[in-house]
Structure formats: structure tokens, C-alpha cells
PDB file of C-alpha atoms in Angstrom:
ATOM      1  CA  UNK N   9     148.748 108.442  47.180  1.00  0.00           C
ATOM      2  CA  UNK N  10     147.814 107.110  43.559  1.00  0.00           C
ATOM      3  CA  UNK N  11     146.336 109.134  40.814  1.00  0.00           C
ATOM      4  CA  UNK N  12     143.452 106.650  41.832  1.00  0.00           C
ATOM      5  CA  UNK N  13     142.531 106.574  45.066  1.00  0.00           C
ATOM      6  CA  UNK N  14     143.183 110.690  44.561  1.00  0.00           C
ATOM      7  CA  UNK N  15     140.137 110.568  41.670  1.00  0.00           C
ATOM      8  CA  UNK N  16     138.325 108.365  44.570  1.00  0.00           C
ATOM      9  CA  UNK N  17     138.571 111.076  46.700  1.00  0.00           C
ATOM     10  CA  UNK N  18     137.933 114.019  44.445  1.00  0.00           C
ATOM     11  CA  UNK N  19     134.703 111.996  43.376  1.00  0.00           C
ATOM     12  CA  UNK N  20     133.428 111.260  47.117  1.00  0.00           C
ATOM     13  CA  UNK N  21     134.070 114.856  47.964  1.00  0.00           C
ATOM     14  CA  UNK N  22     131.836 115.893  45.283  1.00  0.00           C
ATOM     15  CA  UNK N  23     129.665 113.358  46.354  1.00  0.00           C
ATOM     16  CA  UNK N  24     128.922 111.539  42.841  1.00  0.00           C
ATOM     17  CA  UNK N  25     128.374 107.729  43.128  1.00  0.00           C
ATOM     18  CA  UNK N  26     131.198 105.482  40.793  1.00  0.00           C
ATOM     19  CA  UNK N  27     128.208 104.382  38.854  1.00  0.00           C
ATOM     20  CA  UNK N  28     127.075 107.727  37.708  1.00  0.00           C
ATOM     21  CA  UNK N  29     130.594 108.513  36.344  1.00  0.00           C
ATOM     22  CA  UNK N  30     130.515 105.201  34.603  1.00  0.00           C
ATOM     23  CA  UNK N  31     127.451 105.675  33.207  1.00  0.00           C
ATOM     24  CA  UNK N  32     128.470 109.477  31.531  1.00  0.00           C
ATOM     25  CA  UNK N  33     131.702 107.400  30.197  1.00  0.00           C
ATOM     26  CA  UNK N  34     129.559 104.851  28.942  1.00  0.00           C
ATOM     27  CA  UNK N  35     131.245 101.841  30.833  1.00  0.00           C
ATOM     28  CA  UNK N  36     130.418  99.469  33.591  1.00  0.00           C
ATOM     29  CA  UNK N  37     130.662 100.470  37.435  1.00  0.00           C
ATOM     30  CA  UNK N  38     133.264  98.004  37.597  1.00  0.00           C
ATOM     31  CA  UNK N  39     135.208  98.723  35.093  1.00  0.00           C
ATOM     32  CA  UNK N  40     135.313 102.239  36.326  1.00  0.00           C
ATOM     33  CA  UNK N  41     136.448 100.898  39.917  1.00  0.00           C
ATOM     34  CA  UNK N  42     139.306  99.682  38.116  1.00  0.00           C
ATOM     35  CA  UNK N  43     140.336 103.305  37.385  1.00  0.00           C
ATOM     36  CA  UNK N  44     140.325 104.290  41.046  1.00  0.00           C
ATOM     37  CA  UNK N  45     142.310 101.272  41.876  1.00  0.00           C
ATOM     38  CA  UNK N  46     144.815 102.341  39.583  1.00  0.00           C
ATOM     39  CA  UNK N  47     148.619 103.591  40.294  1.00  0.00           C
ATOM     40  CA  UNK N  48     148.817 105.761  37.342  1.00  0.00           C
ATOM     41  CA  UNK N  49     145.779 107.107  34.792  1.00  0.00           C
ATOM     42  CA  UNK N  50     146.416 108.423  31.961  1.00  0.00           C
ATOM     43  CA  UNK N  51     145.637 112.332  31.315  1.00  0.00           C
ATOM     44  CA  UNK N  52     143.068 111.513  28.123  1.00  0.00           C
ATOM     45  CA  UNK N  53     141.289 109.206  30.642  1.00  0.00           C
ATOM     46  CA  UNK N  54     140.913 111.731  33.448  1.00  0.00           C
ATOM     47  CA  UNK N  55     140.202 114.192  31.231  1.00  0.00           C
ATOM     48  CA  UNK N  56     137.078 112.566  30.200  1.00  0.00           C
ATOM     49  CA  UNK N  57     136.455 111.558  34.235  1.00  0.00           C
ATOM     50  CA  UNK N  58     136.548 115.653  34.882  1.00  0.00           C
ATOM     51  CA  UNK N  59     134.328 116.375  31.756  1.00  0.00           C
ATOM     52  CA  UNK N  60     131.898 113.632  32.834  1.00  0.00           C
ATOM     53  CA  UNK N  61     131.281 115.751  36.426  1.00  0.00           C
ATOM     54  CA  UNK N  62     131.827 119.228  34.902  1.00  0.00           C
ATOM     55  CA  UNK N  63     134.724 119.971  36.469  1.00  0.00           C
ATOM     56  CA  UNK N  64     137.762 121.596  34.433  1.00  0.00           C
ATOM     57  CA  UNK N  65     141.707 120.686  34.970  1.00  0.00           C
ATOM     58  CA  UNK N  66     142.173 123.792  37.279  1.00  0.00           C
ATOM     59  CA  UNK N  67     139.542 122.436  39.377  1.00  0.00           C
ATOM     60  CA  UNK N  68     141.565 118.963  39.662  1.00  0.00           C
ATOM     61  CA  UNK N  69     144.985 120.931  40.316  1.00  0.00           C
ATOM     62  CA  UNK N  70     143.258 123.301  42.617  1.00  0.00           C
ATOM     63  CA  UNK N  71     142.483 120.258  44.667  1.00  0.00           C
ATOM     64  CA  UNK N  72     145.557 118.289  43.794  1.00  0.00           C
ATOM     65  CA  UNK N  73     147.078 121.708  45.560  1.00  0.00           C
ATOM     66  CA  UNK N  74     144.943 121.548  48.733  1.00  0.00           C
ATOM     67  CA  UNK N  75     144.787 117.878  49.026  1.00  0.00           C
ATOM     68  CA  UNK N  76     148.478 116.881  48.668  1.00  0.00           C
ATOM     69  CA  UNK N  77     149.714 119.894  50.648  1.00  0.00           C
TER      70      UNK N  77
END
């Protein structure tokens, strides 16, 4: 699984809408699809994706953890 799709499904779980996060990062819903299509993202970049729904790096390996178990 891709850094993407795995910040796809972090996202749906939390249920926030791609637009929302785009609009806290202060780019376009597409250009933010273009992160989840993504192979690789680079940390700065999903650091500001966590910041933008309040959720801290242990949260994201927490669920990195559970998910890719």
C-alpha cells in the first residue's frame, strides 16, 4: 500500500471530506487528490496533512501499526 492511498484511508476513517483538508492547507481539492494518489509523500507534507485534522504523528503510527499489521 502507498503512503497515499494509506493517508486516503486514515482520512475516510476519520471521516473528513478531501476538500476540507485542502481547504486547511490552502490548496485545491484536486491538487490534494494528487497527494493520495501518490507512491511516496514527503514527511513535511504529511506533517501539515496531520496538523490540518488535529491529529499528532503517534496518532498516524498508531494506525500505521494497526492498519499494516
Amino acid at each position: 500500500m502507498t503512503t497515499g492511498e494509506t493517508i486516503k484511508k486514515f482520512r475516510q476513517l476519520k471521516g473528513i471530506k478531501q476538500q476540507t483538508i485542502a481547504r486547511k492547507l490552502k490548496i485545491s481539492q484536486q491538487a490534494y487528490a494528487k497527494v493520495e494518489q501518490q507512491e511516496n509523500v514527503k514527511e513535511e507534507r504529511l506533517q501539515r496533512i496531520l496538523q490540518s485534522i488535529n491529529c499528532s504523528w503517534n496518532d498516524w503510527e498508531h494506525f500505521i501499526k494497526f492498519y499494516l499489521a
